[in-house]
Amino acid sequence: METFLIRALQLIMSLSLLVIIHEGGHFLFARLFKVRVEKFCLFFDPWFTLFKFKPKNSETEYAVGWLPLGGYVKIAGMIDESMDTEQMKQPEQPWEFRSKPAWQRLLIMVGGVLFNFLLALFIYSMILFKWGDSYVSLQDMTHGMKFNERAQQIGFRDGDILLRADEKPLERFNMDLLRDITDARIVTVKRDGVETKVYMPEVNLLDVLKEDPMFVNALIPNVVDSVLSGNSFALAGLQKGDSLVAFNGTPLNSWNAFTENLGKLRVAAEAKNEKDASFQLVYSRAGNRDTVSVRTDSLFRVGAYSQNLSDYKETVLTYGFFTSFPAGVKLGVNTLKGYVNDMKYVFSKEGAKSIGGFGTIGSIFPSVWDWHRFWSMTAFLSIILAFMNILPIPALDGGHVLFLIYEIVARRKPSDKFMERAQMAGMFILFALLIWANFNDVVRFFF
């Protein structure tokens, strides 16, 4: 319950900030061009509001709604979420949106997207200023990478050190690495000290992300680094420095292979309602091999650990206040490029199933409070919100922008009746997507 509350609080805080900044972009451009904003609402408020006030001599009412699905500013003389068609029947007033030149209306509509993107760049910059950036370079992973069966069929080999995807240098083990590999035609690796080319077939990133074991992972040597006293490995006589050679007769070339075999053993035991399992392990110590029987504990653990990424040289980058901004801009732009590139998968069958709602969004926040992670996720969500809102769908900012561009080119406005119908169609599409996304969350939770 505590984990749920922590994640829910982070989600609400993040969404509140993003909505305020987004709607604030519309608000500030509207006021810049002397357009009246009748209401500024955080979250939606059908039927009633949780809180509202109107400052003295102000034209704008500020409110907090009860439905945390977004927010809105009600701009005078505009067909928006409020569907205030009665106002549109009245004579046009100089303070209304519809009375302003098309270029001013265009800036008002892109203001929210612009502010969300600028917010993301600012947050990324401040993250780099506060915490810097640290990672283990792929070239410093001297043991290379571990590849699953599919990757090995393509041509990769355990121990390969990844160098380039086409002509793009590969630097970090992260989501961008998988994206670059699946998009490439040729991946260059260092194998036994020699550069070798691996020719890639057409590979779907979504398929790669679902694979278990992972398509590519850091190769962890099959050497015991530590043993917990009184646990399975200790009781079997294994010690730090022992090399794992075979698991139930299956050769082991890495700790990854050991954990994969242990996972398969657990699945088989649980299928038989068994609370633990045993296996034969061949190990090597000082050049001598021996075979022991190992029994797992009730959680199918063995009480031993291997080396990890912390054993590699770490690259640490620090930034001053001013140098953090170009680095933050680069990080934000690269994040946007990656997200836009992944959007092509949404229109596939598997992509539609992968769409998530508030449960999925909430799950990306950490289960314990972590400001670095919180701000990273908020920046990422701000990028997503900016991109999604600029899509040319009626009811979104991008829909309004599309119609304004049409007006500029055709030199005539779409009729109010057309705009009303487009707004209703867009809202129907958005609610359908919202229902589908949260339905996927329910299915994933229960099934």
Coordinates of C-alpha atoms in Angstrom, one line a residue:
M1 CA 0.0 0.0 0.0
E2 CA 2.9 2.4 0.8
T3 CA 4.5 1.7 -2.6
F4 CA 1.2 2.5 -4.3
L5 CA 0.8 5.8 -2.4
I6 CA 4.3 6.9 -3.1
R7 CA 3.9 6.3 -6.8
A8 CA 0.4 7.9 -6.9
L9 CA 1.7 11.0 -5.1
Q10 CA 4.6 11.3 -7.6
L11 CA 2.2 10.8 -10.5
I12 CA -0.2 13.5 -9.3
M13 CA 2.7 15.9 -8.6
S14 CA 4.2 15.4 -12.0
L15 CA 0.9 15.6 -13.9
S16 CA -0.1 18.8 -12.0
L17 CA 3.2 20.5 -12.9
L18 CA 2.9 19.5 -16.5
V19 CA -0.7 20.6 -16.8
I20 CA 0.0 24.0 -15.2
I21 CA 2.9 24.6 -17.5
H22 CA 1.0 23.5 -20.6
E23 CA -2.1 25.6 -19.9
G24 CA 0.2 28.4 -18.7
G25 CA 1.7 28.5 -22.2
H26 CA -1.7 29.0 -23.7
F27 CA -2.6 31.6 -21.0
L28 CA 0.5 33.7 -21.4
F29 CA 0.3 33.9 -25.2
A30 CA -3.4 34.7 -24.9
R31 CA -2.8 37.5 -22.5
L32 CA 0.2 38.7 -24.6
F33 CA -2.2 39.3 -27.5
K34 CA -4.9 40.7 -25.2
V35 CA -7.3 37.7 -25.5
R36 CA -9.6 37.2 -22.5
V37 CA -9.1 33.9 -20.6
E38 CA -12.3 33.2 -18.7
K39 CA -11.0 30.2 -16.7
F40 CA -7.8 28.4 -15.8
C41 CA -8.5 24.9 -14.5
L42 CA -6.1 22.3 -13.2
F43 CA -7.7 18.9 -14.0
F44 CA -11.2 18.7 -15.4
D45 CA -14.3 19.8 -13.5
P46 CA -17.5 18.3 -14.9
W47 CA -20.5 19.1 -12.7
F48 CA -18.4 20.6 -9.9
T49 CA -15.0 21.9 -8.9
L50 CA -12.9 21.2 -5.7
F51 CA -11.7 24.8 -5.4
K52 CA -12.1 28.0 -7.3
F53 CA -11.4 31.7 -6.9
K54 CA -11.4 34.9 -9.0
P55 CA -9.0 37.7 -8.0
K56 CA -10.4 41.2 -7.7
N57 CA -10.4 43.0 -11.0
S58 CA -9.4 39.8 -12.9
E59 CA -11.2 38.4 -15.9
T60 CA -10.0 34.9 -15.1
E61 CA -11.4 32.4 -12.7
Y62 CA -8.8 29.9 -11.3
A63 CA -10.1 26.4 -10.3
V64 CA -9.0 22.9 -9.4
G65 CA -11.2 20.1 -10.9
W66 CA -11.7 16.6 -9.4
L67 CA -10.9 14.5 -12.6
P68 CA -7.1 14.3 -13.0
L69 CA -7.1 13.7 -16.8
G70 CA -5.6 17.0 -17.8
G71 CA -6.7 20.6 -17.5
Y72 CA -7.8 23.5 -19.7
V73 CA -8.0 27.3 -20.1
K74 CA -11.3 28.6 -21.4
I75 CA -10.3 31.2 -24.0
A76 CA -13.1 33.6 -25.1
G77 CA -14.3 33.3 -28.7
M78 CA -12.9 29.8 -29.2
I79 CA -14.5 26.3 -29.7
D80 CA -12.7 24.2 -27.2
E81 CA -13.4 21.5 -24.5
S82 CA -16.2 23.7 -23.0
M83 CA -18.2 23.5 -26.2
D84 CA -19.6 26.9 -25.5
T85 CA -21.5 27.3 -28.7
E86 CA -23.7 30.1 -27.3
Q87 CA -20.8 32.4 -27.0
M88 CA -19.9 31.8 -30.7
K89 CA -23.4 33.0 -31.7
Q90 CA -22.8 36.4 -30.2
P91 CA -21.2 39.3 -32.2
E92 CA -17.4 39.1 -32.4
Q93 CA -15.6 41.1 -29.7
P94 CA -12.1 42.6 -29.9
W95 CA -10.8 40.6 -26.9
E96 CA -11.9 37.2 -28.3
F97 CA -9.6 34.6 -29.9
R98 CA -11.6 34.6 -33.1
S99 CA -11.0 38.3 -33.7
K100 CA -7.2 38.0 -33.7
P101 CA -4.9 37.5 -36.7
A102 CA -4.2 33.9 -37.7
W103 CA -0.5 34.1 -36.6
Q104 CA -1.5 35.2 -33.1
R105 CA -4.0 32.4 -32.8
L106 CA -1.4 30.0 -34.0
L107 CA 1.1 31.1 -31.3
I108 CA -1.6 30.8 -28.6
M109 CA -2.3 27.2 -29.7
V110 CA 1.3 26.1 -29.8
G111 CA 2.1 27.8 -26.5
G112 CA 1.3 24.8 -24.4
V113 CA 3.4 22.4 -26.5
L114 CA 6.3 24.9 -26.6
F115 CA 6.2 25.4 -22.8
N116 CA 6.2 21.6 -22.2
F117 CA 9.1 21.1 -24.4
L118 CA 11.1 24.0 -22.8
L119 CA 10.2 22.6 -19.4
A120 CA 11.7 19.2 -20.3
L121 CA 14.9 20.9 -21.6
F122 CA 15.1 22.9 -18.4
I123 CA 14.6 19.9 -16.1
Y124 CA 17.1 17.8 -18.0
S125 CA 19.6 20.7 -17.7
M126 CA 19.1 21.0 -14.0
I127 CA 19.4 17.2 -13.5
L128 CA 22.8 17.3 -15.2
F129 CA 23.8 20.4 -13.2
K130 CA 22.8 18.8 -9.9
W131 CA 23.7 15.1 -10.4
G132 CA 25.9 15.1 -13.5
D133 CA 25.9 12.0 -15.7
S134 CA 27.6 8.7 -15.1
Y135 CA 27.7 5.5 -17.1
V136 CA 29.8 2.6 -18.1
S137 CA 31.0 2.9 -21.7
L138 CA 30.4 -0.2 -23.8
Q139 CA 34.0 -0.1 -24.8
D140 CA 35.0 -0.4 -21.1
M141 CA 32.8 -3.5 -20.7
T142 CA 35.8 -5.7 -21.3
H143 CA 33.9 -8.9 -20.9
G144 CA 31.6 -7.9 -23.8
M145 CA 27.9 -8.6 -24.0
K146 CA 25.7 -11.6 -23.5
F147 CA 23.2 -12.3 -26.4
N148 CA 20.1 -14.5 -26.4
E149 CA 19.4 -17.3 -28.9
R150 CA 17.8 -15.0 -31.5
A151 CA 20.7 -12.6 -31.4
Q152 CA 23.2 -15.4 -31.8
Q153 CA 21.2 -16.7 -34.8
I154 CA 21.7 -13.3 -36.4
G155 CA 25.4 -13.5 -35.9
F156 CA 26.3 -12.1 -32.5
R157 CA 28.5 -14.0 -30.1
D158 CA 28.8 -13.9 -26.4
G159 CA 31.7 -11.6 -25.5
D160 CA 31.3 -9.3 -28.5
I161 CA 32.1 -5.7 -27.6
L162 CA 29.6 -3.4 -29.4
L163 CA 31.2 -0.6 -31.4
R164 CA 28.9 0.9 -34.1
A165 CA 25.4 0.6 -35.5
D166 CA 25.9 1.4 -39.2
E167 CA 28.3 4.4 -38.7
K168 CA 26.8 5.6 -35.4
P169 CA 29.1 4.9 -32.4
L170 CA 27.5 2.8 -29.6
E171 CA 28.3 4.3 -26.2
R172 CA 25.9 3.2 -23.5
F173 CA 23.9 0.2 -22.5
N174 CA 20.4 1.7 -22.5
M175 CA 17.1 1.8 -24.5
D176 CA 18.9 3.8 -27.3
L177 CA 21.3 0.9 -27.8
L178 CA 18.4 -1.5 -28.6
R179 CA 16.8 1.1 -30.8
D180 CA 20.1 1.7 -32.7
I181 CA 20.8 -2.0 -33.2
T182 CA 17.3 -2.8 -34.5
D183 CA 17.3 0.1 -36.9
A184 CA 20.8 -0.7 -38.2
R185 CA 21.7 -2.7 -41.3
I186 CA 25.2 -3.5 -40.1
V187 CA 26.4 -3.7 -36.5
T188 CA 30.2 -3.6 -35.9
V189 CA 31.6 -5.5 -32.9
K190 CA 35.0 -6.3 -31.6
R191 CA 35.5 -10.1 -31.4
D192 CA 38.7 -11.5 -30.1
G193 CA 40.4 -8.2 -30.7
V194 CA 39.2 -7.9 -34.3
E195 CA 36.4 -5.8 -35.8
T196 CA 33.6 -8.0 -37.2
K197 CA 30.5 -7.0 -39.0
V198 CA 27.1 -8.5 -38.1
Y199 CA 24.4 -8.0 -40.9
M200 CA 21.0 -7.3 -39.4
P201 CA 17.7 -8.6 -40.8
E202 CA 14.5 -6.6 -40.3
V203 CA 13.9 -6.7 -36.6
N204 CA 10.9 -5.3 -34.7
L205 CA 11.9 -3.4 -31.6
L206 CA 8.7 -4.4 -29.7
D207 CA 9.5 -8.1 -30.3
V208 CA 13.0 -7.5 -29.0
L209 CA 11.8 -5.8 -25.8
K210 CA 9.5 -8.7 -25.0
E211 CA 12.2 -11.4 -25.2
D212 CA 13.4 -13.2 -22.1
P213 CA 16.3 -13.5 -21.8
M214 CA 17.1 -10.1 -23.2
F215 CA 18.3 -9.7 -26.8
V216 CA 21.5 -8.2 -25.4
N217 CA 22.8 -7.8 -21.8
A218 CA 26.0 -7.1 -20.1
L219 CA 28.0 -10.3 -19.9
I220 CA 28.8 -11.2 -16.3
P221 CA 31.7 -13.6 -15.8
N222 CA 30.8 -17.0 -14.4
V223 CA 32.9 -16.4 -11.3
V224 CA 31.6 -16.3 -7.8
D225 CA 32.3 -12.9 -6.2
S226 CA 30.8 -13.5 -2.8
V227 CA 29.0 -16.3 -0.8
L228 CA 26.6 -15.7 2.0
S229 CA 27.3 -17.8 5.1
G230 CA 24.7 -20.5 5.8
N231 CA 23.1 -20.3 2.3
S232 CA 22.9 -22.9 -0.5
F233 CA 26.3 -22.2 -2.2
A234 CA 28.1 -22.0 1.2
L235 CA 26.5 -25.3 2.3
A236 CA 27.7 -26.9 -1.0
G237 CA 31.2 -25.8 -0.3
L238 CA 31.6 -23.1 -3.0
Q239 CA 33.9 -20.2 -2.4
K240 CA 34.7 -16.8 -3.8
G241 CA 36.7 -17.2 -7.0
D242 CA 35.2 -20.5 -8.0
S243 CA 34.2 -20.6 -11.7
L244 CA 30.8 -22.1 -12.7
V245 CA 31.3 -24.7 -15.5
A246 CA 28.0 -26.6 -16.0
F247 CA 24.4 -26.6 -14.7
N248 CA 22.7 -30.0 -14.8
G249 CA 25.1 -30.9 -17.6
T250 CA 24.5 -27.6 -19.6
P251 CA 27.8 -25.7 -20.1
L252 CA 28.0 -22.2 -18.5
N253 CA 30.0 -19.4 -20.1
S254 CA 28.7 -16.6 -17.9
W255 CA 26.8 -15.8 -14.8
N256 CA 23.9 -14.8 -17.1
A257 CA 23.7 -18.4 -18.3
F258 CA 23.6 -19.6 -14.7
T259 CA 20.7 -17.3 -13.7
E260 CA 18.8 -18.3 -16.9
N261 CA 19.1 -22.0 -16.0
L262 CA 18.2 -21.3 -12.4
G263 CA 15.1 -19.4 -13.6
K264 CA 14.0 -22.3 -15.8
L265 CA 14.5 -24.6 -12.8
R266 CA 12.2 -22.4 -10.7
V267 CA 9.5 -22.4 -13.3
A268 CA 9.6 -26.2 -13.6
A269 CA 9.5 -26.6 -9.8
E270 CA 6.6 -24.1 -9.3
A271 CA 4.6 -26.0 -12.0
K272 CA 4.9 -29.0 -9.7
N273 CA 4.0 -26.9 -6.6
E274 CA 7.5 -27.6 -5.2
K275 CA 8.9 -24.9 -2.9
D276 CA 12.5 -25.4 -3.7
A277 CA 14.7 -27.4 -6.2
S278 CA 18.1 -29.0 -6.5
F279 CA 20.6 -29.1 -9.3
Q280 CA 24.0 -30.5 -10.1
L281 CA 26.7 -27.9 -10.5
V282 CA 30.2 -28.4 -11.9
Y283 CA 32.7 -25.8 -10.8
S284 CA 36.4 -25.1 -11.1
R285 CA 38.8 -24.1 -8.4
A286 CA 42.5 -23.5 -9.1
G287 CA 42.3 -25.5 -12.3
N288 CA 40.5 -28.5 -10.6
R289 CA 36.9 -29.4 -11.3
D290 CA 34.4 -30.9 -8.9
T291 CA 30.6 -31.6 -9.0
V292 CA 28.3 -30.7 -6.1
S293 CA 24.5 -30.9 -5.5
V294 CA 23.0 -27.5 -4.6
R295 CA 19.5 -27.0 -3.2
T296 CA 17.9 -23.6 -3.4
D297 CA 16.1 -21.9 -0.6
S298 CA 12.3 -21.4 -0.5
L299 CA 12.7 -18.4 -2.8
F300 CA 14.9 -20.3 -5.2
R301 CA 18.0 -18.4 -4.3
V302 CA 21.5 -19.8 -3.8
G303 CA 23.1 -17.1 -1.6
A304 CA 25.9 -16.1 -4.0
Y305 CA 26.7 -13.1 -6.1
S306 CA 28.8 -12.4 -9.1
Q307 CA 30.6 -9.4 -10.4
N308 CA 28.5 -6.5 -11.8
L309 CA 28.8 -3.3 -13.8
S310 CA 30.4 -1.5 -10.8
D311 CA 33.5 -3.6 -11.4
Y312 CA 34.0 -1.7 -14.7
K313 CA 35.5 1.7 -15.1
E314 CA 32.8 4.4 -14.8
T315 CA 32.6 7.5 -17.0
V316 CA 31.6 10.5 -14.9
L317 CA 30.5 13.8 -16.5
T318 CA 29.9 16.9 -14.5
Y319 CA 28.4 20.2 -15.6
G320 CA 28.5 23.8 -14.5
F321 CA 25.3 25.8 -14.5
F322 CA 25.9 27.3 -18.0
T323 CA 27.3 24.2 -19.6
S324 CA 24.4 22.1 -18.3
F325 CA 22.0 23.9 -20.8
P326 CA 23.5 22.7 -24.1
A327 CA 23.8 19.2 -22.6
G328 CA 20.2 19.3 -21.4
V329 CA 19.0 20.5 -24.8
K330 CA 20.9 17.6 -26.5
L331 CA 19.4 15.1 -24.1
G332 CA 15.9 16.4 -24.5
V333 CA 16.2 16.5 -28.3
N334 CA 17.5 12.9 -28.4
T335 CA 14.7 11.8 -26.1
L336 CA 12.2 13.3 -28.4
K337 CA 13.8 11.7 -31.5
G338 CA 13.7 8.3 -29.8
Y339 CA 10.0 8.7 -28.8
V340 CA 9.0 9.8 -32.2
N341 CA 10.9 6.9 -33.8
D342 CA 9.1 4.4 -31.5
M343 CA 5.7 5.8 -32.4
K344 CA 5.7 3.8 -35.6
Y345 CA 5.2 0.7 -33.5
V346 CA 2.0 2.0 -32.0
F347 CA 0.1 1.4 -35.2
S348 CA 1.0 -2.3 -35.2
K349 CA -1.1 -5.0 -33.4
E350 CA 1.5 -5.5 -30.7
G351 CA 1.9 -1.8 -30.4
A352 CA -1.8 -1.3 -29.7
K353 CA -1.6 -3.8 -26.9
S354 CA 1.4 -2.1 -25.4
I355 CA -0.4 1.3 -24.9
G356 CA -0.8 1.9 -21.2
G357 CA -2.9 4.2 -19.1
F358 CA -2.4 5.8 -15.7
G359 CA -1.3 2.5 -14.1
T360 CA 1.5 2.2 -16.7
I361 CA 2.5 5.8 -16.2
G362 CA 2.5 5.5 -12.5
S363 CA 4.6 2.3 -12.6
I364 CA 7.5 4.1 -14.2
F365 CA 8.0 6.1 -11.0
P366 CA 10.2 4.5 -8.3
S367 CA 8.6 2.7 -5.3
V368 CA 10.8 4.8 -2.9
W369 CA 11.1 8.5 -3.1
D370 CA 14.0 9.5 -5.5
W371 CA 14.1 13.1 -6.7
H372 CA 16.5 12.3 -9.5
R373 CA 14.2 9.6 -10.8
F374 CA 11.1 11.8 -10.3
W375 CA 12.5 14.7 -12.3
S376 CA 13.8 12.4 -15.0
M377 CA 10.3 10.9 -15.4
T378 CA 8.7 14.3 -15.3
A379 CA 10.9 15.6 -18.1
F380 CA 10.2 12.5 -20.1
L381 CA 6.4 12.9 -19.6
S382 CA 6.7 16.5 -20.6
I383 CA 8.3 15.4 -23.9
I384 CA 5.5 12.9 -24.4
L385 CA 2.8 15.5 -23.6
A386 CA 4.3 18.0 -26.0
F387 CA 4.5 15.5 -28.8
M388 CA 1.0 14.0 -28.3
N389 CA -0.6 17.4 -28.1
I390 CA 0.9 18.6 -31.4
L391 CA -0.6 15.6 -33.3
P392 CA -3.2 16.8 -35.9
I393 CA -6.2 15.3 -34.0
P394 CA -9.2 17.6 -33.5
A395 CA -9.6 18.5 -29.8
L396 CA -5.8 18.5 -29.4
D397 CA -3.6 21.6 -29.9
G398 CA -2.3 20.0 -33.2
G399 CA -5.9 19.9 -34.5
H400 CA -6.4 23.6 -34.0
V401 CA -3.0 24.2 -35.5
L402 CA -3.9 22.2 -38.6
F403 CA -7.1 24.2 -39.1
L404 CA -5.2 27.5 -38.6
I405 CA -2.6 26.5 -41.2
Y406 CA -5.5 25.7 -43.5
E407 CA -6.9 29.1 -42.9
I408 CA -3.6 30.8 -43.6
V409 CA -3.2 28.9 -46.9
A410 CA -6.8 29.0 -48.0
R411 CA -7.4 32.5 -46.6
R412 CA -10.8 31.5 -45.1
K413 CA -11.8 30.1 -41.8
P414 CA -13.5 26.7 -41.4
S415 CA -17.1 27.2 -40.4
D416 CA -18.1 27.2 -36.7
K417 CA -20.3 24.2 -37.4
F418 CA -17.4 22.3 -38.9
M419 CA -15.2 23.2 -35.9
E420 CA -17.9 22.0 -33.4
R421 CA -18.2 18.7 -35.2
A422 CA -14.4 18.3 -35.4
Q423 CA -14.1 19.1 -31.7
M424 CA -16.7 16.4 -30.8
A425 CA -15.0 13.9 -33.1
G426 CA -11.6 14.6 -31.6
M427 CA -13.0 14.3 -28.1
F428 CA -14.6 10.9 -29.0
I429 CA -11.2 9.7 -30.3
L430 CA -9.4 10.8 -27.2
F431 CA -11.8 9.2 -24.8
A432 CA -11.7 6.0 -26.8
L433 CA -7.9 6.0 -26.6
L434 CA -8.1 6.7 -22.9
I435 CA -10.5 3.8 -22.3
W436 CA -8.4 1.5 -24.4
A437 CA -5.1 2.4 -22.6
N438 CA -6.6 1.9 -19.1
F439 CA -8.3 -1.3 -20.3
N440 CA -4.9 -2.6 -21.2
D441 CA -3.6 -1.8 -17.7
V442 CA -6.5 -3.8 -16.2
V443 CA -5.8 -6.8 -18.5
R444 CA -2.1 -6.7 -17.6
F445 CA -2.8 -6.4 -13.9
F446 CA -5.3 -9.4 -13.7
F447 CA -3.9 -11.6 -16.5

